[in-house]
Backbone as CSV, one residue per row, in Angstrom:
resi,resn,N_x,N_y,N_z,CA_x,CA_y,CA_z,C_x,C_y,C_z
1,UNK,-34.537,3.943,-32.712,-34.170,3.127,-31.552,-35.351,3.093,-30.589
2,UNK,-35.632,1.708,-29.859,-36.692,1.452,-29.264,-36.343,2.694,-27.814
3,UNK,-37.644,2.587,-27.001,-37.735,3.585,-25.629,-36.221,2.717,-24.759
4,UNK,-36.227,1.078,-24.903,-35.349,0.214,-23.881,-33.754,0.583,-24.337
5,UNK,-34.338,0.586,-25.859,-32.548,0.751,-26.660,-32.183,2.551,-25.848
6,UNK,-32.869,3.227,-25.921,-32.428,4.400,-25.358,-32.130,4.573,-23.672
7,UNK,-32.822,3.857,-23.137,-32.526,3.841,-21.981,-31.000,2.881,-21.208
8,UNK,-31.157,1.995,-22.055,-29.901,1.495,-21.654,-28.669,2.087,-22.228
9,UNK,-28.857,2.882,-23.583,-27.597,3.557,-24.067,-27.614,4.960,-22.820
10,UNK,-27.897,5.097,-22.418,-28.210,6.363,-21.093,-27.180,5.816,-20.306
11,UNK,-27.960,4.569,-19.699,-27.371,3.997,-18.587,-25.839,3.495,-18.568
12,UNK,-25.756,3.252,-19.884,-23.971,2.715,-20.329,-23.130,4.311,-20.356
13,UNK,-23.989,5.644,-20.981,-23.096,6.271,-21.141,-22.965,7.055,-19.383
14,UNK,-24.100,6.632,-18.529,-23.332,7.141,-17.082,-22.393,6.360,-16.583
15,UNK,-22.544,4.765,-16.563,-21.240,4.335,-15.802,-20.197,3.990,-16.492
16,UNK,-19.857,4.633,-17.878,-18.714,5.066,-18.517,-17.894,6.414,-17.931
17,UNK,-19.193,7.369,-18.000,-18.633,8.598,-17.155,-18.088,8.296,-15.852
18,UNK,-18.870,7.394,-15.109,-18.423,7.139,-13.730,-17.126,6.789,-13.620
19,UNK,-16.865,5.893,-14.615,-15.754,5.127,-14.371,-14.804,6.248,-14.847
20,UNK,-15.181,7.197,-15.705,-13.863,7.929,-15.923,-13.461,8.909,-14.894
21,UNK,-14.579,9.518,-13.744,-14.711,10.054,-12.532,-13.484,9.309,-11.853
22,UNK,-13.532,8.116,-11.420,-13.153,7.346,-10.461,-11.612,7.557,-11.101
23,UNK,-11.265,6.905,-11.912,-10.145,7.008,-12.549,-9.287,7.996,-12.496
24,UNK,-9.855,9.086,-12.603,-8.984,10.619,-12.673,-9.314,11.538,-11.639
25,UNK,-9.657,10.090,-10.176,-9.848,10.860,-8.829,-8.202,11.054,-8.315
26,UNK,-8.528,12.105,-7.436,-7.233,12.488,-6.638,-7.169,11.297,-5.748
27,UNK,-8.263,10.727,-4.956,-7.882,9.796,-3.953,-7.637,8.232,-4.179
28,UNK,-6.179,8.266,-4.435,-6.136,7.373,-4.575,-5.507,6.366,-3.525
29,UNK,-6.228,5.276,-3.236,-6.220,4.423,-2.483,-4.735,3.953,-1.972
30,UNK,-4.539,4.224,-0.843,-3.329,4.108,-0.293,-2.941,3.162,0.698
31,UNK,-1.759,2.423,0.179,-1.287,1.046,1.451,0.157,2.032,1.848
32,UNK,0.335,1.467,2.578,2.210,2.406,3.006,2.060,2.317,1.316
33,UNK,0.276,1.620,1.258,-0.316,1.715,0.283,-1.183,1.579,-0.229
34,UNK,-1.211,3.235,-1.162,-1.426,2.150,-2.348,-2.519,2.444,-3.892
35,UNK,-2.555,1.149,-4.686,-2.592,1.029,-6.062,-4.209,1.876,-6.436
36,UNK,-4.446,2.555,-7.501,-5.146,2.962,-7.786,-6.503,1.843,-7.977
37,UNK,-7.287,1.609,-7.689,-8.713,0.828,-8.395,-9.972,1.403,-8.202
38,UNK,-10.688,1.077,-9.452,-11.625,1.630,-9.546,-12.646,1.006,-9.042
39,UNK,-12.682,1.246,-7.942,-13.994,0.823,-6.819,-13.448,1.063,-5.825
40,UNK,-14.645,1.989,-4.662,-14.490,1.881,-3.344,-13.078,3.253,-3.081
41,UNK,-13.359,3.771,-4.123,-11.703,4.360,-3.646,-12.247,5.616,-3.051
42,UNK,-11.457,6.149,-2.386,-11.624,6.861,-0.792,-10.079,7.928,-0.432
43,UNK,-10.176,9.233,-1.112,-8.374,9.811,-0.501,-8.778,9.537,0.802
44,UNK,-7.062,9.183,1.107,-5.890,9.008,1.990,-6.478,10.445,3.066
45,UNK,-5.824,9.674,4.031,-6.178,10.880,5.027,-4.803,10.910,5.950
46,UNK,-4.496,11.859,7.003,-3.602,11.385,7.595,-3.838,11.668,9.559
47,UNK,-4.103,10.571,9.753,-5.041,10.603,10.711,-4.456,11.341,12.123
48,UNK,-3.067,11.114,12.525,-2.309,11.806,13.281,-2.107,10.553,13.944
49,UNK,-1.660,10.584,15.898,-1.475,9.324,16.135,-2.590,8.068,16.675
50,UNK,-2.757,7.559,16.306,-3.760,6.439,16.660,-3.540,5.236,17.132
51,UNK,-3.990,4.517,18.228,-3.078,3.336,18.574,-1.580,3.693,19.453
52,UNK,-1.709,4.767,19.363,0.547,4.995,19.788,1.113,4.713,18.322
53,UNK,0.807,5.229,17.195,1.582,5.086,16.271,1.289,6.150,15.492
54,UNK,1.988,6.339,14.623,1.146,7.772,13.700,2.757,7.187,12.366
55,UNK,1.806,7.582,11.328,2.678,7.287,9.989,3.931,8.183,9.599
56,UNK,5.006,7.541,9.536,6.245,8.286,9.038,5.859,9.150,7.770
57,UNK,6.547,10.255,7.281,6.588,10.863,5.982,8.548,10.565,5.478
58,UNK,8.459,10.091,4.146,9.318,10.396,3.525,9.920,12.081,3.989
59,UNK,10.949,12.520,4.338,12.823,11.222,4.152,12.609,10.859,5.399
60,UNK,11.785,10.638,6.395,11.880,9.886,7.530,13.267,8.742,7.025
61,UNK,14.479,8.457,8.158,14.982,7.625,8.170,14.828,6.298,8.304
62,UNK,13.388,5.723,8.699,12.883,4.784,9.323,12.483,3.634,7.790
63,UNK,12.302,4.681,6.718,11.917,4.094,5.775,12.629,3.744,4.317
64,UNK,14.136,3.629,5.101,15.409,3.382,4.202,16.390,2.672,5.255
65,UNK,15.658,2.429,6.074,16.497,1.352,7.754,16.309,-0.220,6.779
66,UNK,17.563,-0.734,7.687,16.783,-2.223,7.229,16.405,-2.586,8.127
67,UNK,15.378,-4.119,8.293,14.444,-4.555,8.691,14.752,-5.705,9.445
68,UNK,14.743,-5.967,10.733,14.470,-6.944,11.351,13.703,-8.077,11.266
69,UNK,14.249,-9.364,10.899,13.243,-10.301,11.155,12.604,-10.575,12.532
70,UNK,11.383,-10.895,12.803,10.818,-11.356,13.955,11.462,-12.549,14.805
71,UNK,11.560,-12.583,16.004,11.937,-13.917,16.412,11.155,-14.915,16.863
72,UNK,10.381,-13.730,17.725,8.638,-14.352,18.033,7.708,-14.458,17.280
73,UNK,7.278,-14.997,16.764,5.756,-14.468,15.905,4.807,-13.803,16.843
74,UNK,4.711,-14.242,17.635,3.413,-13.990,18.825,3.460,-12.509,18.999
75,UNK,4.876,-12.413,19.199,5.244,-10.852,19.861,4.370,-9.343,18.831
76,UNK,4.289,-9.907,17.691,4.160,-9.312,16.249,2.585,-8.582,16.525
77,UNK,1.462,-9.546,17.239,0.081,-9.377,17.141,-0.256,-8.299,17.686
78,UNK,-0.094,-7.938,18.645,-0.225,-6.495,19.301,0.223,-5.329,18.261
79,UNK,1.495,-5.140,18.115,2.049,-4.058,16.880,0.834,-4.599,15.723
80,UNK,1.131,-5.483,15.276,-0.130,-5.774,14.068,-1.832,-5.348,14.159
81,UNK,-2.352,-5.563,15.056,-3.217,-5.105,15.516,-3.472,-3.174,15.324
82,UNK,-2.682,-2.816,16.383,-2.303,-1.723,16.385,-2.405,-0.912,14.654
83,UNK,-1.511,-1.118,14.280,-1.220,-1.257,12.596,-2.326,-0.948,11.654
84,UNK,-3.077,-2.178,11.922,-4.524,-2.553,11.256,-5.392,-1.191,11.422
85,UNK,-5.273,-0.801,13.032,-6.143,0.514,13.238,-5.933,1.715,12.624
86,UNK,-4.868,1.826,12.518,-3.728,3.556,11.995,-4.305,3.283,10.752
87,UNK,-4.283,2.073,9.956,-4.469,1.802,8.463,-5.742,2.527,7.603
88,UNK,-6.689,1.837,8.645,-8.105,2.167,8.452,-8.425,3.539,8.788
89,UNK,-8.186,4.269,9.671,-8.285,5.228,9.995,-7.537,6.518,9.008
90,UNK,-6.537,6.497,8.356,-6.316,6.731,7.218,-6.224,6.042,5.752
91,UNK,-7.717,5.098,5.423,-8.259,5.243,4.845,-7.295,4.541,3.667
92,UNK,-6.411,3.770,4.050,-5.210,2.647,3.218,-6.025,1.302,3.314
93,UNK,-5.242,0.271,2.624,-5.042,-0.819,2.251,-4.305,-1.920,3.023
94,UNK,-2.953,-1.445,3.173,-1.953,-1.598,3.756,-0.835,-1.000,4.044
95,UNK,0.054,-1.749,5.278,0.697,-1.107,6.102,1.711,-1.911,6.495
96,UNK,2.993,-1.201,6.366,4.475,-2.078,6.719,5.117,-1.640,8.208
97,UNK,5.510,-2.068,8.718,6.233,-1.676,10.284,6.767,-0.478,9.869
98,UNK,7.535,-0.628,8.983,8.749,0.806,8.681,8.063,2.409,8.361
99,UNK,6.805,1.913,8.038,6.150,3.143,8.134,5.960,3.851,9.007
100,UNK,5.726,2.913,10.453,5.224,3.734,11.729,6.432,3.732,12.471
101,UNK,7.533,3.993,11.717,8.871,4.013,12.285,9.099,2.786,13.201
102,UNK,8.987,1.403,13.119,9.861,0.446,13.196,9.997,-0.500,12.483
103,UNK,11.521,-0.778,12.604,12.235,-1.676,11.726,11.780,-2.978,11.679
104,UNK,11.268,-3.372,11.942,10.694,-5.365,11.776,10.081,-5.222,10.108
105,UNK,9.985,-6.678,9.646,9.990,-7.638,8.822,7.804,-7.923,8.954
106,UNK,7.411,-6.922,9.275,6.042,-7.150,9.593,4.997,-6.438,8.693
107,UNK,3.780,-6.635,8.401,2.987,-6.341,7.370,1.593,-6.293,7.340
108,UNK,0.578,-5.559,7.124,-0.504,-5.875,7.334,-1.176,-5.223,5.797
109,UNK,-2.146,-6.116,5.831,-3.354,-5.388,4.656,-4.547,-5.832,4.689
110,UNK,-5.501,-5.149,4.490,-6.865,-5.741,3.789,-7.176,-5.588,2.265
111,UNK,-7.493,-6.206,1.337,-7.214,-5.630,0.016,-8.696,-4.840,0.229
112,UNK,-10.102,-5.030,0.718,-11.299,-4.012,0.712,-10.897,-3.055,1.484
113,UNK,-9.915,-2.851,2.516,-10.016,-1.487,2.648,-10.774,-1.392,4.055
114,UNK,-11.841,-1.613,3.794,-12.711,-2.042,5.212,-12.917,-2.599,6.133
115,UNK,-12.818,-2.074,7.948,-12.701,-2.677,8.988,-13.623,-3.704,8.958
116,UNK,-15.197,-3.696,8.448,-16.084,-4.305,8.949,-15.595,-5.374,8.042
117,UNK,-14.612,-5.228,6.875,-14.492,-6.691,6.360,-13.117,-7.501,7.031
118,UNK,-13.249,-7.581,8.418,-12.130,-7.455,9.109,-11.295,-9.408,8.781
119,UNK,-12.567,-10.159,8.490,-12.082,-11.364,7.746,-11.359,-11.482,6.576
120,UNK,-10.984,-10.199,6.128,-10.405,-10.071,4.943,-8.591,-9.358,5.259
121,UNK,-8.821,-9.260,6.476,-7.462,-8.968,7.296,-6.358,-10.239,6.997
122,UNK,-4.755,-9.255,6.543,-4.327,-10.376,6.320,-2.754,-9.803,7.311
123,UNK,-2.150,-10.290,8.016,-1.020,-10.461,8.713,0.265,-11.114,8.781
124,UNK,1.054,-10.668,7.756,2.027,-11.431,7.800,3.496,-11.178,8.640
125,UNK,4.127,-12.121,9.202,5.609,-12.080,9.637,7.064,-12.445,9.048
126,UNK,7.976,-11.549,8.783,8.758,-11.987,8.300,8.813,-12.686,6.446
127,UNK,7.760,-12.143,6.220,7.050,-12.564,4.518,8.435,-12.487,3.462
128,UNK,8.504,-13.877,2.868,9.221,-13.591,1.631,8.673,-14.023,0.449
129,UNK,9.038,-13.505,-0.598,8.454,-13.759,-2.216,9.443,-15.363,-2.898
130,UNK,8.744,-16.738,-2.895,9.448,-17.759,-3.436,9.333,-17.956,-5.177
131,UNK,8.320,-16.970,-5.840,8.048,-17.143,-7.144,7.117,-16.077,-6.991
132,UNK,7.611,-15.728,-8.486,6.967,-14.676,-8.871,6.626,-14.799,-10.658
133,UNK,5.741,-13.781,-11.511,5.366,-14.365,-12.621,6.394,-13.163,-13.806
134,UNK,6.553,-13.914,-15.082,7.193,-13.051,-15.670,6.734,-12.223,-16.407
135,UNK,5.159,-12.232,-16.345,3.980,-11.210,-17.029,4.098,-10.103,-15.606
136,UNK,3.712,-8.896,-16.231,3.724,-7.357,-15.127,2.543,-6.492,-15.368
137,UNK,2.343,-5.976,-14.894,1.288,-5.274,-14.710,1.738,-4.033,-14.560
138,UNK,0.892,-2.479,-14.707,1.663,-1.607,-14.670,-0.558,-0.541,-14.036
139,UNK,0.015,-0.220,-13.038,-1.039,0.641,-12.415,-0.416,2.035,-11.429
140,UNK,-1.560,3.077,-10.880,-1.275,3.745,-10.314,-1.211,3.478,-8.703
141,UNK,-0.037,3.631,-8.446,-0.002,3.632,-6.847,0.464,5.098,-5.894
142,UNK,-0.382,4.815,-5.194,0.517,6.185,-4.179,1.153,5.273,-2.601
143,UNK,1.354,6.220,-1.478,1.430,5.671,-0.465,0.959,6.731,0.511
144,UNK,0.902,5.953,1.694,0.774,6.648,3.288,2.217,7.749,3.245
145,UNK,2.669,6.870,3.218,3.768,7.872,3.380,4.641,9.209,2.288
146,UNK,4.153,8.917,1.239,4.106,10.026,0.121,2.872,10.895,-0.072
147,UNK,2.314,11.704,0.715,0.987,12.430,1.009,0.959,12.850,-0.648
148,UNK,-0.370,12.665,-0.920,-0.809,13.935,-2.287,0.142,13.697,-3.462
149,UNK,0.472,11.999,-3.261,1.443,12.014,-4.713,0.975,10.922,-5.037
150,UNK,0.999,10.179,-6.775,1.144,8.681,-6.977,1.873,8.956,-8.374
151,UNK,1.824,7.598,-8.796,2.533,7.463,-9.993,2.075,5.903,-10.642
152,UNK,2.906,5.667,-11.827,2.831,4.176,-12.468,3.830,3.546,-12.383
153,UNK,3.300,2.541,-11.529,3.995,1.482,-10.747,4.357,0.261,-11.402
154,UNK,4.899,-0.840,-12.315,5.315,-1.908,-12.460,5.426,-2.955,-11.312
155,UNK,4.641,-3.783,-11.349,4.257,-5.100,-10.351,4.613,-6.485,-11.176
156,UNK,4.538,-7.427,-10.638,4.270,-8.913,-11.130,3.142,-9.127,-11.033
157,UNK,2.504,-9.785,-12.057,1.090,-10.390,-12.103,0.323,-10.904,-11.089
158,UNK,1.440,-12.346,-10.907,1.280,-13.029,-9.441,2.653,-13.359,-8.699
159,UNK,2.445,-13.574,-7.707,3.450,-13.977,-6.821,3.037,-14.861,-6.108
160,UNK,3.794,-15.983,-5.843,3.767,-16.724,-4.587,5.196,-16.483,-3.005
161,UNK,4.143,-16.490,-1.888,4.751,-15.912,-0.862,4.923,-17.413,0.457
162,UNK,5.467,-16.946,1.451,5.748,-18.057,1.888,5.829,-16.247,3.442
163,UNK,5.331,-16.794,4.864,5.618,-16.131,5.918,5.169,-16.949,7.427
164,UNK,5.440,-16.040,8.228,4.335,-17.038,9.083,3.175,-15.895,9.889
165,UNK,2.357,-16.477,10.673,1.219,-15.597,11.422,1.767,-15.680,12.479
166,UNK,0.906,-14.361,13.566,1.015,-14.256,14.637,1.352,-15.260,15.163
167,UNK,0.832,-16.255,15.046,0.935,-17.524,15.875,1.672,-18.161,15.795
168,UNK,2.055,-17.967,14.584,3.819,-19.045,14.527,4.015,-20.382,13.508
169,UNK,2.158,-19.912,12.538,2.329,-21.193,11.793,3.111,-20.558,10.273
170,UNK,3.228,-21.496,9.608,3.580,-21.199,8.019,2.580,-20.972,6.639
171,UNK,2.533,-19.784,6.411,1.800,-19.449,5.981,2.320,-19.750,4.014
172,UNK,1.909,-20.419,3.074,2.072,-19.889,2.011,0.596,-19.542,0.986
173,UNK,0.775,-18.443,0.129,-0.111,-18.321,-0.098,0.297,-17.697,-1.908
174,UNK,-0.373,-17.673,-2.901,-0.781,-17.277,-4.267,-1.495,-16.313,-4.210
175,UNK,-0.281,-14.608,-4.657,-1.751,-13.714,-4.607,-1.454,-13.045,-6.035
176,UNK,-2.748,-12.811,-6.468,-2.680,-12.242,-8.018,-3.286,-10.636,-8.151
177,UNK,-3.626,-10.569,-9.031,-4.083,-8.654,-9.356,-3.367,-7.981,-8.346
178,UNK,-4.965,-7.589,-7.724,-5.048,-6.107,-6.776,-3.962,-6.749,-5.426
179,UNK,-4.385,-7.743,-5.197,-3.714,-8.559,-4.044,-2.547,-8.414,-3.905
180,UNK,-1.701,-8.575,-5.475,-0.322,-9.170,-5.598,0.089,-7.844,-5.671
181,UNK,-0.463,-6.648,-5.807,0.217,-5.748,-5.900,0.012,-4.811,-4.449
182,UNK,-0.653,-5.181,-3.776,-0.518,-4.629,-2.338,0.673,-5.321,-2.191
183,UNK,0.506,-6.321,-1.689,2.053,-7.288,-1.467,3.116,-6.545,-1.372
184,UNK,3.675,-6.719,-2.859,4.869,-6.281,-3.618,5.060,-4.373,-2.674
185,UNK,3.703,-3.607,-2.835,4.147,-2.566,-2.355,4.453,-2.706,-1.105
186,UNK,3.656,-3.506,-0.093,3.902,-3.705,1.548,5.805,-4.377,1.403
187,UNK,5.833,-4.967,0.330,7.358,-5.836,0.318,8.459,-4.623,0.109
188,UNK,8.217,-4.465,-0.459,9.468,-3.399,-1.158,9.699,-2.415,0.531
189,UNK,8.739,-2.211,1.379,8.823,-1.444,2.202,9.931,-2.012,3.200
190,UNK,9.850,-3.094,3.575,10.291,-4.288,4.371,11.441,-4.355,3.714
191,UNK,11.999,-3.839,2.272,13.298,-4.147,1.992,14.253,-2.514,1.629
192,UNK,12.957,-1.490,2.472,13.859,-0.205,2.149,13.739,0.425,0.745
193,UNK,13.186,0.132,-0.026,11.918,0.396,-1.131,10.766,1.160,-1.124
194,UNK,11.064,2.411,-1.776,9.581,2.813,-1.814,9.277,2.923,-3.088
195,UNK,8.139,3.645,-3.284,7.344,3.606,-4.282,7.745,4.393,-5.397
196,UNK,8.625,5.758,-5.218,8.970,6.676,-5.764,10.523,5.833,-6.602
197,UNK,11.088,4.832,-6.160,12.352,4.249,-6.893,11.440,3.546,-7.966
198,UNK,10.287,3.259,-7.987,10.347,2.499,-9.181,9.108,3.699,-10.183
199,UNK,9.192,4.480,-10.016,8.794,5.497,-11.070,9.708,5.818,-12.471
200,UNK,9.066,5.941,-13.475,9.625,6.451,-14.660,10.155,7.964,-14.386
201,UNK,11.148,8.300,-15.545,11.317,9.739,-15.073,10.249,10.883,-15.067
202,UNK,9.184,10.714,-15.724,8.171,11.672,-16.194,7.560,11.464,-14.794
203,UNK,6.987,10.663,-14.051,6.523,10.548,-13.087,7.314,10.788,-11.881
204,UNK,8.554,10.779,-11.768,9.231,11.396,-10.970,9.558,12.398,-10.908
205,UNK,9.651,13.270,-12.086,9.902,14.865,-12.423,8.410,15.544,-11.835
206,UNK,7.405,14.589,-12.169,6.271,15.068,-11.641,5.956,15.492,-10.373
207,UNK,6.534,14.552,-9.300,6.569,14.219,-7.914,7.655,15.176,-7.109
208,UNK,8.715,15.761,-7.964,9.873,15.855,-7.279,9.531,16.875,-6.141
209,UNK,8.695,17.924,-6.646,8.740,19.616,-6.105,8.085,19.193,-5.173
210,UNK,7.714,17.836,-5.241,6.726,17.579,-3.626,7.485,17.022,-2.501
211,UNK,8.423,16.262,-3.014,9.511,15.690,-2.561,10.376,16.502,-2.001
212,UNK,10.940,17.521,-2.440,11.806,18.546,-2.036,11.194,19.281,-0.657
213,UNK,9.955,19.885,-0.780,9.083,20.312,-0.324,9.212,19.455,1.463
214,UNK,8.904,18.160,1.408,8.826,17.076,2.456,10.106,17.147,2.851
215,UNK,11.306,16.664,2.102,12.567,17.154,2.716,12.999,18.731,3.312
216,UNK,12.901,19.479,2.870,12.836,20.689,3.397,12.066,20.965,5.062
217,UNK,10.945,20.499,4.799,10.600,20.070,6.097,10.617,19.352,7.368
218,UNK,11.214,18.564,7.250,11.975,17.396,7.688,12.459,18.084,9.137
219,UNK,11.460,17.690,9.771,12.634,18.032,11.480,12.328,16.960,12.345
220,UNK,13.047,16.141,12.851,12.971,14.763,13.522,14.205,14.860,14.929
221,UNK,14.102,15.435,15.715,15.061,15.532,16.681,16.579,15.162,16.590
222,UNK,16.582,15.966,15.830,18.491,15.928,14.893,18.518,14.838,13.773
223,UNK,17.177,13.704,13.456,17.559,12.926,12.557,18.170,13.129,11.061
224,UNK,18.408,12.983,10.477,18.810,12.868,9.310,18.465,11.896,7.916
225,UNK,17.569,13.137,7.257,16.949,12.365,6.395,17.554,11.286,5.520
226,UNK,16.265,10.592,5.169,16.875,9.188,4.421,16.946,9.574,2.833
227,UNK,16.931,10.006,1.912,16.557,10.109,0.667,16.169,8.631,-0.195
């Protein structure tokens, strides 16, 4: 084999290794989630309160409440805002109202992850799913609110969504992959859904002693956990 043939078989067998690094990292990228990918990924942190908000933990009750639709859109931008900051600062994707313990129909994500890609900020109100695809996808997700856990998640390919913005217009939009599966996890939140109901049993047997663990702990000024 030539000096080039060896050097590039070098170079393939490091970012093979890399990629298997990344893959079988602990930090995995979190929205109230979120989905494992291999790039850019960064553990979850938990930042405390930031903004006036700080992230619920499972059995928090807040995250088995149902959800208010908005009446205002406008009203939404401030909390959203807010949101956006807590997000980044622990080092997520995205972020549902019900996480930071309130009930609204509200949502935020960036799929990079990154403030400075702050054009990549996406805000929705009151978001619903009008079509969805009958191909699925199946990846690792964790959340904000499940510290130090993930599992394999079942998504839709793509989805089409329909919401409105701060401002009050109508938003519809086509999101696929990494996109469609922030979504779906920011959605499920908004409908009292977390991440841990749609686990297999092996992955939930996995999770449980952590689970128990969080409930056990659980002290919220007389609240009463949600399971």
């Amino acid at each position: 084999m030539c000096l080039s043939g060896v050097v590039l078989s070098l170079f393939m067998m490091i970012l093979r290794a890399r990629g298997l690094l990344l893959m079988s990292s602990k930090g995995v990228r979190r929205s109230g989630a979120i989905p494992l990918r291999s790039q850019a990924i960064e553990e979850e942190i938990d930042p405390g309160r930031i903004a006036g908000l700080e992230i619920v933990k499972y059995p928090h009750p807040a995250l088995r409440a149902q959800n208010e639709e908005i009446s205002d859109p406008k009203s939404a931008a401030p909390l959203a805002k807010r949101m956006l900051q807590l997000m980044y600062e622990a080092n997520g994707v995205g972020l549902a109202a019900p996480q930071v313990g309130i009930n609204l129909r509200l949502m935020v994500f960036n799929p990079e992850g990154k403030k400075e890609r702050w054009l990549d900020e996406v805000v929705l109100v009151n978001p619903k799913i009008v079509e969805k695809s009958d191909g699925v996808d199946r990846d690792i997700e964790g959340c904000l609110s499940f510290p130090d856990m993930n599992g394999t998640v079942e998504r839709h390919k793509w989805i089409k969504v329909e919401a409105l913005s701060p401002k009050g217009k109508t938003i519809k939009k086509k999101y696929t992959g990494w996109t469609a599966r922030i979504f779906q996890h920011e959605f499920d939140h908004l409908d009292g859904t977390v991440y841990i109901d749609r686990l297999n049993q092996e992955d939930r047997a996995t999770v449980q002693p952590k689970l128990n663990a969080l409930v056990n702990a659980f002290s919220h000024d007389g609240l009463e956990p949600a399971l």
